[in-house]
Amino acid sequence: MTESVDTESFQQRLWEMFSVHFQASLSLPQLDRIRWHLFPEIRLPDRQQGLFTSDDLETVEIPDLMRVMDLQQEQLARSLGDGHRVIHGVAGSGKTLILGYRAEQLAKVCVKPILILCYNKTLATRLTQWMATKGIADKVHVRSFHSWCHSQLAAYNVDLKRGDEDTDAFMAEMVQAVIRSVERGQIPAAQYEAVLIDEGHDFRPEWLKLVVQMVDPRTNSLLVLYDDAQSIYEAGKLKNFSFKSVGIQAQGRTTILKVNYRNTQEILEFASQFAGECLKASDAEEDGVPRLAPVSAGRRGTTPVVVKLPTLKEEGTWIAERLKEEHDKGVPWSDMAILYRHYDPVCKTVRSELRLAGIPTSWKDDIRFGDHQDTVKLLPFHSSKGLEFPIVVIPGAGLLPRPEQAKEEDARLLYVAMTRATSQLLVTGAD
C-alpha cells in the first residue's frame, strides 16, 4: 500500500533541506531559481494584473529577485493563522501581495464574506480587479473605508441627512453614524469571516476600533498592514498610538518587512533623498508603530532622469515624446503612469499635450486595471498609494518645495510617488 504524501509539506521539507546544505555554496539568485520551481504558487506576475499565478508564467524566462518572494514573505504567507496579525513593511516589500494571497487562502474555506479595506479608492479598484481575476469576488468584498461606511448605512437603513457641511465634515459624520449604529445594534457586528486592512497607517484609531468589531469571534481573523513612512493623511498621524488601544490583539504576532523589492537600487536611493525624517528608523514598543528604513534588494537599473525645461507646456511635449519612444520599443501604455501633486496647472497641461500627441490616457476615477485598458494612467500623488508601474513620470517638479524646504507631508507624498516606479523614474521641472 502506497503511503499518501502531502505535496506541500514535502516541497517545504525539500526546500529546508536544500537551503541548509547548499546555502553556503549557492548564490541568492541560484537559490531563488530553485524556489521558483519548487513553489509555483509564490511566483509573481510581470505586472500588477493578478496575484500569484498567470497562464503564461511557464513560458517566460526564470525571473530575477524582484519576481520571487523572499523566504521571509513566503513563510509568512504560508503560516498566517487565525487571530490578529500586524505586518509592518516598507514601500515595495510585498505587503499587498501577502494580503492578496491571504484572501485567496481564506476564500477556500470561508462561511461568511471576507472584507478587504483600504483608504485609497484607486487601490480598492485594483484589488477588486485582482479578486475578480482569481474568481473569488463573490466571497471577498473590497471597499475603500468610506465606501464601506456608506454601504453599511444603506444596507441597514440608517438615515444620514446631508446638510451644508463640506465634504470632509460629511464623511466624518458618516463614519460616526456607523459607529453609533454598531453601538446601538442597528448595524450588526461580526459580519465577516475575516477583515484585511491595507494602508492601516491611514486609518484613524476610531476607524480601526470600528472595523475590529466586524470580525467574527469564531475565527477572530484580522490582518493589518502598516507603514508609518507612507502615512500621508491627517488620519494616520498618530501620537502614542498602540494597537491594543483599539482592540487589536497582535502582541507576539507582529512581523517586520524591511526589504524593498519593487524599486531598483537607483530609484530607491533617489527617492530616499527627498524623504527626510520619514525614513529615519525609530523603534517602538511591540504594540506600537515603528518607523522602518527600507533596505534595497540590490536590483540594479537605470538612474532616474531629471529634466529641466523652460515651461510646463514643454514638459508635457517632452513627456509625450519620451512615452512614445518607450511604446515604440514595445512597452504597453498601461505600464506607464504620470503622477502629479496639483491638477491645475500640472496635470491639466501635461494631459493636453498627451492628447495632442495621440497618446491614450485614463484619469483618476476612469482608471481600470487589467488587460482591457491600455492607457497611460494620470493620478495624483495621494491616489497612487499601493500601486506600481514600470515607468513613472513626475512632472511639475519646479512647483514642488525643495528638499530643504519641504514639509513632512510634502516629503512623504513625493517619496510615495517616486517609489511607485519599478524600472524607470522620470522627473521634469521648469526652470
Short mmCIF file of C-alpha atoms in Angstrom, two decimals:
data_model
loop_
_atom_site.label_atom_id
_atom_site.label_comp_id
_atom_site.label_asym_id
_atom_site.label_seq_id
_atom_site.Cartn_x
_atom_site.Cartn_y
_atom_site.Cartn_z
CA MET A 1 0.00 0.00 0.00
CA THR A 2 1.43 3.34 -1.05
CA GLU A 3 1.67 5.95 1.68
CA SER A 4 -0.15 9.22 0.96
CA VAL A 5 2.21 12.18 0.66
CA ASP A 6 1.31 15.81 1.43
CA THR A 7 2.86 17.51 -1.60
CA GLU A 8 3.05 20.95 0.01
CA SER A 9 4.75 19.61 3.15
CA PHE A 10 7.13 17.56 1.04
CA GLN A 11 8.10 20.60 -1.02
CA GLN A 12 8.68 22.64 2.12
CA ARG A 13 10.85 19.93 3.71
CA LEU A 14 12.80 19.59 0.48
CA TRP A 15 13.44 23.32 0.37
CA GLU A 16 14.53 23.45 4.01
CA MET A 17 16.92 20.55 3.46
CA PHE A 18 18.29 22.14 0.31
CA SER A 19 18.78 25.57 1.82
CA VAL A 20 20.53 24.21 4.92
CA HIS A 21 23.02 22.11 2.97
CA PHE A 22 23.69 24.34 -0.02
CA GLN A 23 23.10 27.95 1.01
CA ALA A 24 26.81 28.43 1.66
CA SER A 25 27.79 27.34 -1.85
CA LEU A 26 24.93 28.79 -3.93
CA SER A 27 24.25 32.44 -4.66
CA LEU A 28 20.96 34.08 -3.70
CA PRO A 29 19.74 34.17 -7.33
CA GLN A 30 20.50 30.45 -7.68
CA LEU A 31 18.52 29.65 -4.52
CA ASP A 32 15.66 31.83 -5.80
CA ARG A 33 15.58 29.88 -9.05
CA ILE A 34 15.29 26.61 -7.16
CA ARG A 35 12.42 28.00 -5.09
CA TRP A 36 10.78 29.24 -8.31
CA HIS A 37 10.45 25.64 -9.47
CA LEU A 38 9.57 24.13 -6.08
CA PHE A 39 6.81 26.60 -5.25
CA PRO A 40 4.93 27.76 -8.36
CA GLU A 41 2.22 29.36 -6.22
CA ILE A 42 4.63 32.06 -4.99
CA ARG A 43 5.55 33.28 -8.46
CA LEU A 44 4.73 36.90 -9.06
CA PRO A 45 3.33 38.25 -12.34
CA ASP A 46 5.25 40.67 -14.56
CA ARG A 47 2.82 43.45 -13.74
CA GLN A 48 0.06 44.03 -11.23
CA GLN A 49 -2.58 42.21 -13.26
CA GLY A 50 -3.08 39.23 -10.97
CA LEU A 51 -1.89 37.82 -7.70
CA PHE A 52 0.42 34.85 -7.72
CA THR A 53 -0.26 32.94 -10.91
CA SER A 54 -0.60 33.68 -14.61
CA ASP A 55 -1.40 31.49 -17.59
CA ASP A 56 1.81 32.40 -19.35
CA LEU A 57 4.28 32.20 -16.46
CA GLU A 58 5.51 28.79 -17.58
CA THR A 59 6.71 30.25 -20.89
CA VAL A 60 8.65 33.23 -19.59
CA GLU A 61 12.28 33.30 -18.55
CA ILE A 62 13.08 32.42 -14.95
CA PRO A 63 12.59 35.76 -13.14
CA ASP A 64 15.05 37.82 -11.19
CA LEU A 65 14.94 38.58 -7.48
CA MET A 66 12.05 41.02 -7.80
CA ARG A 67 9.66 38.38 -9.12
CA VAL A 68 10.19 35.71 -6.46
CA MET A 69 9.03 36.16 -2.90
CA ASP A 70 11.69 36.49 -0.25
CA LEU A 71 11.88 33.48 2.09
CA GLN A 72 10.50 35.57 4.95
CA GLN A 73 7.47 36.58 2.87
CA GLU A 74 6.90 33.03 1.70
CA GLN A 75 6.93 31.62 5.21
CA LEU A 76 4.68 34.44 6.39
CA ALA A 77 2.12 33.89 3.62
CA ARG A 78 2.05 30.16 4.40
CA SER A 79 1.96 30.40 8.16
CA LEU A 80 -0.56 33.18 8.87
CA GLY A 81 -3.12 31.61 11.14
CA ASP A 82 -6.23 32.90 12.83
CA GLY A 83 -6.10 35.72 15.32
CA HIS A 84 -4.99 39.31 14.96
CA ARG A 85 -1.86 39.94 12.90
CA VAL A 86 0.05 43.13 12.06
CA ILE A 87 2.65 43.42 9.31
CA HIS A 88 4.90 46.49 9.34
CA GLY A 89 6.52 46.79 5.93
CA VAL A 90 8.35 49.42 3.92
CA ALA A 91 7.14 50.54 0.49
CA GLY A 92 7.65 47.79 -2.05
CA SER A 93 8.09 45.00 0.48
CA GLY A 94 5.16 42.95 -0.82
CA LYS A 95 2.57 43.70 1.87
CA THR A 96 -0.33 43.90 -0.56
CA LEU A 97 0.73 40.69 -2.29
CA ILE A 98 0.70 38.88 1.04
CA LEU A 99 -2.75 40.34 1.75
CA GLY A 100 -3.98 39.05 -1.61
CA TYR A 101 -2.57 35.60 -1.02
CA ARG A 102 -4.15 35.54 2.43
CA ALA A 103 -7.55 36.49 0.99
CA GLU A 104 -7.28 33.74 -1.61
CA GLN A 105 -6.48 31.13 1.04
CA LEU A 106 -9.33 32.24 3.31
CA ALA A 107 -11.81 32.25 0.43
CA LYS A 108 -11.32 28.49 0.02
CA VAL A 109 -12.85 27.75 3.43
CA CYS A 110 -14.91 30.79 4.41
CA VAL A 111 -18.53 30.63 5.52
CA LYS A 112 -19.12 34.37 5.77
CA PRO A 113 -17.73 37.00 3.38
CA ILE A 114 -14.18 38.32 3.71
CA LEU A 115 -13.67 42.10 3.81
CA ILE A 116 -10.65 43.96 2.42
CA LEU A 117 -10.47 47.63 3.38
CA CYS A 118 -8.09 50.38 2.30
CA TYR A 119 -8.16 54.18 2.26
CA ASN A 120 -7.29 54.79 -1.38
CA LYS A 121 -10.20 54.36 -3.85
CA THR A 122 -7.82 53.61 -6.73
CA LEU A 123 -6.14 50.86 -4.77
CA ALA A 124 -9.57 49.44 -3.93
CA THR A 125 -10.31 49.33 -7.67
CA ARG A 126 -7.10 47.42 -8.32
CA LEU A 127 -7.73 44.95 -5.50
CA THR A 128 -11.28 44.41 -6.75
CA GLN A 129 -9.92 43.51 -10.16
CA TRP A 130 -7.46 41.08 -8.56
CA MET A 131 -10.22 39.29 -6.69
CA ALA A 132 -12.30 39.08 -9.87
CA THR A 133 -9.32 37.63 -11.76
CA LYS A 134 -8.98 34.93 -9.09
CA GLY A 135 -12.72 34.17 -9.28
CA ILE A 136 -13.36 34.99 -5.62
CA ALA A 137 -15.05 38.40 -5.88
CA ASP A 138 -18.28 36.89 -4.56
CA LYS A 139 -16.52 35.84 -1.36
CA VAL A 140 -14.02 38.68 -0.94
CA HIS A 141 -15.53 42.18 -0.76
CA VAL A 142 -13.11 45.05 -1.42
CA ARG A 143 -14.02 48.59 -0.34
CA SER A 144 -12.40 51.88 0.45
CA PHE A 145 -13.17 52.65 4.09
CA HIS A 146 -15.64 55.45 3.39
CA SER A 147 -17.34 53.47 0.62
CA TRP A 148 -17.83 50.62 3.10
CA CYS A 149 -19.31 53.01 5.66
CA HIS A 150 -21.76 54.32 3.07
CA SER A 151 -22.77 50.79 2.07
CA GLN A 152 -23.36 49.85 5.72
CA LEU A 153 -25.70 52.80 6.26
CA ALA A 154 -27.60 51.94 3.08
CA ALA A 155 -27.81 48.21 3.83
CA TYR A 156 -29.26 48.71 7.32
CA ASN A 157 -31.49 51.71 6.53
CA VAL A 158 -29.67 54.22 8.68
CA ASP A 159 -30.67 57.75 7.70
CA LEU A 160 -27.93 60.28 7.20
CA LYS A 161 -29.10 63.69 6.12
CA ARG A 162 -26.58 65.81 4.34
CA GLY A 163 -26.68 69.45 5.32
CA ASP A 164 -24.49 72.30 4.18
CA GLU A 165 -21.31 70.74 5.55
CA ASP A 166 -18.27 70.43 3.37
CA THR A 167 -17.23 67.01 2.08
CA ASP A 168 -14.79 66.31 4.92
CA ALA A 169 -17.42 67.12 7.54
CA PHE A 170 -19.97 64.92 5.81
CA MET A 171 -17.53 61.99 5.58
CA ALA A 172 -16.68 62.35 9.27
CA GLU A 173 -20.37 62.36 10.20
CA MET A 174 -20.96 59.31 8.02
CA VAL A 175 -18.30 57.38 9.94
CA GLN A 176 -19.73 58.49 13.27
CA ALA A 177 -23.19 57.37 12.15
CA VAL A 178 -21.84 53.88 11.51
CA ILE A 179 -20.08 53.81 14.88
CA ARG A 180 -23.26 54.88 16.69
CA SER A 181 -25.36 52.35 14.78
CA VAL A 182 -22.99 49.50 15.69
CA GLU A 183 -23.10 50.54 19.34
CA ARG A 184 -26.93 50.51 19.25
CA GLY A 185 -27.01 47.18 17.43
CA GLN A 186 -28.72 48.65 14.37
CA ILE A 187 -25.71 47.63 12.28
CA PRO A 188 -24.59 44.15 13.36
CA ALA A 189 -21.03 43.32 14.39
CA ALA A 190 -19.18 40.13 13.38
CA GLN A 191 -20.34 40.34 9.76
CA TYR A 192 -17.16 38.94 8.23
CA GLU A 193 -15.14 35.75 8.42
CA ALA A 194 -12.00 37.86 8.23
CA VAL A 195 -11.03 41.51 7.77
CA LEU A 196 -7.83 42.50 5.96
CA ILE A 197 -6.73 46.14 6.14
CA ASP A 198 -4.29 47.60 3.65
CA GLU A 199 -2.88 51.08 4.33
CA GLY A 200 -3.61 50.75 8.04
CA HIS A 201 -1.34 53.75 8.63
CA ASP A 202 -4.02 55.98 7.07
CA PHE A 203 -6.82 54.80 9.38
CA ARG A 204 -7.85 56.82 12.41
CA PRO A 205 -7.92 54.94 15.74
CA GLU A 206 -11.74 55.07 15.88
CA TRP A 207 -11.91 53.55 12.38
CA LEU A 208 -9.72 50.64 13.41
CA LYS A 209 -11.76 50.15 16.58
CA LEU A 210 -14.92 50.02 14.46
CA VAL A 211 -13.51 47.56 11.94
CA VAL A 212 -12.21 45.18 14.60
CA GLN A 213 -15.82 44.64 15.71
CA MET A 214 -16.72 43.39 12.24
CA VAL A 215 -14.61 40.23 12.64
CA ASP A 216 -16.46 37.04 13.57
CA PRO A 217 -15.19 35.91 17.02
CA ARG A 218 -15.36 32.34 15.73
CA THR A 219 -12.31 32.98 13.53
CA ASN A 220 -11.00 36.22 15.07
CA SER A 221 -9.12 36.67 11.79
CA LEU A 222 -7.72 40.18 11.33
CA LEU A 223 -4.72 41.32 9.30
CA VAL A 224 -3.44 44.92 9.35
CA LEU A 225 -0.71 46.19 7.01
CA TYR A 226 1.18 49.26 8.19
CA ASP A 227 3.99 51.59 7.10
CA ASP A 228 4.44 54.78 9.08
CA ALA A 229 6.63 56.33 6.35
CA GLN A 230 3.71 56.21 3.90
CA SER A 231 1.17 57.85 6.19
CA ILE A 232 0.17 60.83 4.03
CA TYR A 233 -3.20 61.74 5.51
CA GLU A 234 -4.01 63.53 8.74
CA ALA A 235 -5.79 60.38 9.84
CA GLY A 236 -2.57 58.45 10.02
CA LYS A 237 -0.55 60.92 12.06
CA LEU A 238 -0.89 59.25 15.42
CA LYS A 239 0.99 60.04 18.60
CA ASN A 240 1.47 57.42 21.30
CA PHE A 241 -0.73 55.01 19.37
CA SER A 242 -0.99 51.37 20.38
CA PHE A 243 -2.88 48.61 18.61
CA LYS A 244 -4.20 47.32 21.91
CA SER A 245 -5.96 50.66 22.49
CA VAL A 246 -8.24 49.97 19.50
CA GLY A 247 -8.86 46.31 20.27
CA ILE A 248 -6.15 44.79 18.04
CA GLN A 249 -4.50 41.98 19.99
CA ALA A 250 -1.35 41.39 17.96
CA GLN A 251 1.31 41.06 20.66
CA GLY A 252 3.64 38.28 19.59
CA ARG A 253 2.05 38.19 16.11
CA THR A 254 3.75 41.20 14.52
CA THR A 255 6.06 40.91 11.51
CA ILE A 256 8.59 43.40 10.12
CA LEU A 257 9.41 43.57 6.38
CA LYS A 258 12.34 45.88 5.62
CA VAL A 259 13.42 44.78 2.13
CA ASN A 260 12.13 46.83 -0.81
CA TYR A 261 11.67 44.60 -3.87
CA ARG A 262 9.70 46.99 -6.04
CA ASN A 263 12.31 49.61 -6.81
CA THR A 264 15.74 49.38 -8.31
CA GLN A 265 18.52 50.47 -6.00
CA GLU A 266 18.93 53.64 -8.07
CA ILE A 267 15.25 54.62 -7.73
CA LEU A 268 15.15 53.83 -4.01
CA GLU A 269 18.28 55.87 -3.31
CA PHE A 270 16.96 58.77 -5.38
CA ALA A 271 13.56 58.75 -3.63
CA SER A 272 15.18 58.48 -0.21
CA GLN A 273 16.92 61.82 -0.75
CA PHE A 274 13.55 63.53 -0.62
CA ALA A 275 12.05 61.57 2.26
CA GLY A 276 13.84 63.43 5.04
CA GLU A 277 12.84 62.34 8.52
CA CYS A 278 10.17 59.99 7.11
CA LEU A 279 12.77 57.25 6.65
CA LYS A 280 14.70 57.82 9.84
CA ALA A 281 14.31 54.48 11.60
CA SER A 282 12.83 54.51 15.09
CA ASP A 283 11.91 51.66 17.39
CA ALA A 284 8.63 51.27 19.22
CA GLU A 285 7.14 49.04 21.85
CA GLU A 286 5.88 45.75 20.45
CA ASP A 287 2.33 47.08 20.40
CA GLY A 288 3.34 50.44 18.92
CA VAL A 289 4.30 51.67 15.47
CA PRO A 290 7.97 51.57 14.45
CA ARG A 291 9.36 53.67 11.61
CA LEU A 292 11.29 51.49 9.18
CA ALA A 293 14.14 52.44 6.87
CA PRO A 294 13.95 50.42 3.63
CA VAL A 295 16.70 48.04 2.63
CA SER A 296 17.32 47.60 -1.09
CA ALA A 297 17.03 44.10 -2.56
CA GLY A 298 20.01 45.00 -4.73
CA ARG A 299 18.22 45.04 -8.08
CA ARG A 300 20.04 47.47 -10.37
CA GLY A 301 18.62 49.59 -13.16
CA THR A 302 18.83 52.93 -14.90
CA THR A 303 19.49 56.13 -12.99
CA PRO A 304 16.37 58.32 -12.59
CA VAL A 305 16.21 61.05 -15.23
CA VAL A 306 15.76 64.68 -14.18
CA VAL A 307 15.00 67.15 -16.99
CA LYS A 308 14.65 70.93 -16.69
CA LEU A 309 12.63 72.72 -19.35
CA PRO A 310 11.58 76.36 -19.81
CA THR A 311 7.82 75.87 -19.45
CA LEU A 312 5.28 73.34 -18.21
CA LYS A 313 3.93 73.02 -21.76
CA GLU A 314 7.38 71.96 -22.96
CA GLU A 315 7.50 69.44 -20.12
CA GLY A 316 4.30 67.92 -21.49
CA THR A 317 5.73 67.79 -25.02
CA TRP A 318 8.94 66.14 -23.81
CA ILE A 319 6.97 63.59 -21.75
CA ALA A 320 4.78 62.72 -24.73
CA GLU A 321 7.83 62.17 -26.94
CA ARG A 322 9.55 60.02 -24.32
CA LEU A 323 6.50 57.85 -23.72
CA LYS A 324 6.04 57.38 -27.46
CA GLU A 325 9.66 56.21 -27.69
CA GLU A 326 9.02 53.62 -24.98
CA HIS A 327 5.80 52.49 -26.65
CA ASP A 328 7.63 52.08 -29.98
CA LYS A 329 10.02 49.74 -28.14
CA GLY A 330 7.06 47.55 -27.17
CA VAL A 331 6.17 48.92 -23.73
CA PRO A 332 2.35 48.96 -23.27
CA TRP A 333 0.74 52.29 -22.41
CA SER A 334 -0.66 50.59 -19.29
CA ASP A 335 2.90 50.21 -17.96
CA MET A 336 3.23 53.99 -17.75
CA ALA A 337 1.88 56.46 -15.20
CA ILE A 338 2.09 60.21 -14.70
CA LEU A 339 1.81 61.23 -11.07
CA TYR A 340 1.21 64.83 -10.05
CA ARG A 341 0.82 66.97 -6.95
CA HIS A 342 -1.54 69.56 -8.45
CA TYR A 343 -4.12 69.07 -11.21
CA ASP A 344 -4.05 72.71 -12.29
CA PRO A 345 -1.76 73.61 -13.93
CA VAL A 346 0.43 70.48 -13.94
CA CYS A 347 -1.82 67.55 -14.87
CA LYS A 348 -4.13 69.76 -16.93
CA THR A 349 -1.25 70.96 -19.11
CA VAL A 350 0.50 67.60 -19.48
CA ARG A 351 -2.79 65.84 -20.20
CA SER A 352 -3.48 68.28 -23.01
CA GLU A 353 -0.07 67.63 -24.59
CA LEU A 354 -0.58 63.87 -24.42
CA ARG A 355 -3.93 64.23 -26.19
CA LEU A 356 -2.34 66.32 -28.94
CA ALA A 357 0.26 63.59 -29.37
CA GLY A 358 -2.46 60.94 -29.69
CA ILE A 359 -1.49 59.10 -26.52
CA PRO A 360 -4.44 57.32 -24.82
CA THR A 361 -4.89 58.27 -21.18
CA SER A 362 -7.12 57.44 -18.23
CA TRP A 363 -7.57 59.87 -15.38
CA LYS A 364 -8.37 59.14 -11.76
CA ASP A 365 -11.86 57.58 -11.40
CA ASP A 366 -11.90 56.38 -15.04
CA ILE A 367 -8.92 54.13 -14.36
CA ARG A 368 -9.44 50.38 -14.58
CA PHE A 369 -6.87 47.66 -14.04
CA GLY A 370 -6.47 44.67 -16.28
CA ASP A 371 -5.67 43.96 -19.91
CA HIS A 372 -8.63 45.87 -21.33
CA GLN A 373 -7.44 49.43 -20.67
CA ASP A 374 -4.13 50.04 -22.41
CA THR A 375 -3.75 53.67 -21.41
CA VAL A 376 -1.29 55.90 -19.61
CA LYS A 377 -2.60 56.46 -16.08
CA LEU A 378 -2.84 60.02 -14.70
CA LEU A 379 -3.04 60.05 -10.91
CA PRO A 380 -2.50 62.50 -8.05
CA PHE A 381 0.20 61.50 -5.60
CA HIS A 382 -2.41 60.53 -3.00
CA SER A 383 -4.20 58.11 -5.32
CA SER A 384 -1.00 56.33 -6.35
CA LYS A 385 -0.51 54.67 -2.97
CA GLY A 386 -0.33 50.89 -3.18
CA LEU A 387 0.17 50.91 -6.96
CA GLU A 388 3.20 50.36 -9.14
CA PHE A 389 4.17 50.90 -12.77
CA PRO A 390 7.34 50.08 -14.71
CA ILE A 391 7.61 53.70 -15.90
CA VAL A 392 6.61 56.64 -13.69
CA VAL A 393 6.80 60.30 -14.72
CA ILE A 394 6.55 63.14 -12.19
CA PRO A 395 6.03 66.50 -13.92
CA GLY A 396 5.94 69.94 -12.37
CA ALA A 397 8.89 69.35 -10.05
CA GLY A 398 9.67 73.05 -10.26
CA LEU A 399 6.41 73.75 -8.42
CA LEU A 400 7.27 71.39 -5.58
CA PRO A 401 9.12 72.54 -2.45
CA ARG A 402 12.88 71.97 -2.50
CA PRO A 403 14.03 69.13 -0.20
CA GLU A 404 15.35 71.56 2.42
CA GLN A 405 12.06 73.49 2.36
CA ALA A 406 9.61 70.60 2.15
CA LYS A 407 7.21 69.93 4.98
CA GLU A 408 6.85 66.38 6.26
CA GLU A 409 3.64 65.87 4.25
CA ASP A 410 5.37 67.02 1.05
CA ALA A 411 8.27 64.67 1.70
CA ARG A 412 6.00 61.69 2.34
CA LEU A 413 3.96 62.37 -0.80
CA LEU A 414 7.00 62.69 -3.04
CA TYR A 415 8.54 59.54 -1.56
CA VAL A 416 5.31 57.59 -2.14
CA ALA A 417 5.07 58.86 -5.73
CA MET A 418 8.68 58.08 -6.63
CA THR A 419 8.57 54.59 -5.16
CA ARG A 420 5.70 53.61 -7.50
CA ALA A 421 8.31 53.14 -10.27
CA THR A 422 9.66 49.62 -10.71
CA SER A 423 12.01 50.28 -13.62
CA GLN A 424 12.22 53.90 -14.79
CA LEU A 425 11.62 57.17 -12.97
CA LEU A 426 11.45 60.43 -14.94
CA VAL A 427 11.16 63.82 -13.23
CA THR A 428 10.59 67.06 -15.12
CA GLY A 429 10.52 70.65 -13.97
CA ALA A 430 10.51 74.14 -15.39
CA ASP A 431 13.49 76.39 -14.71
#
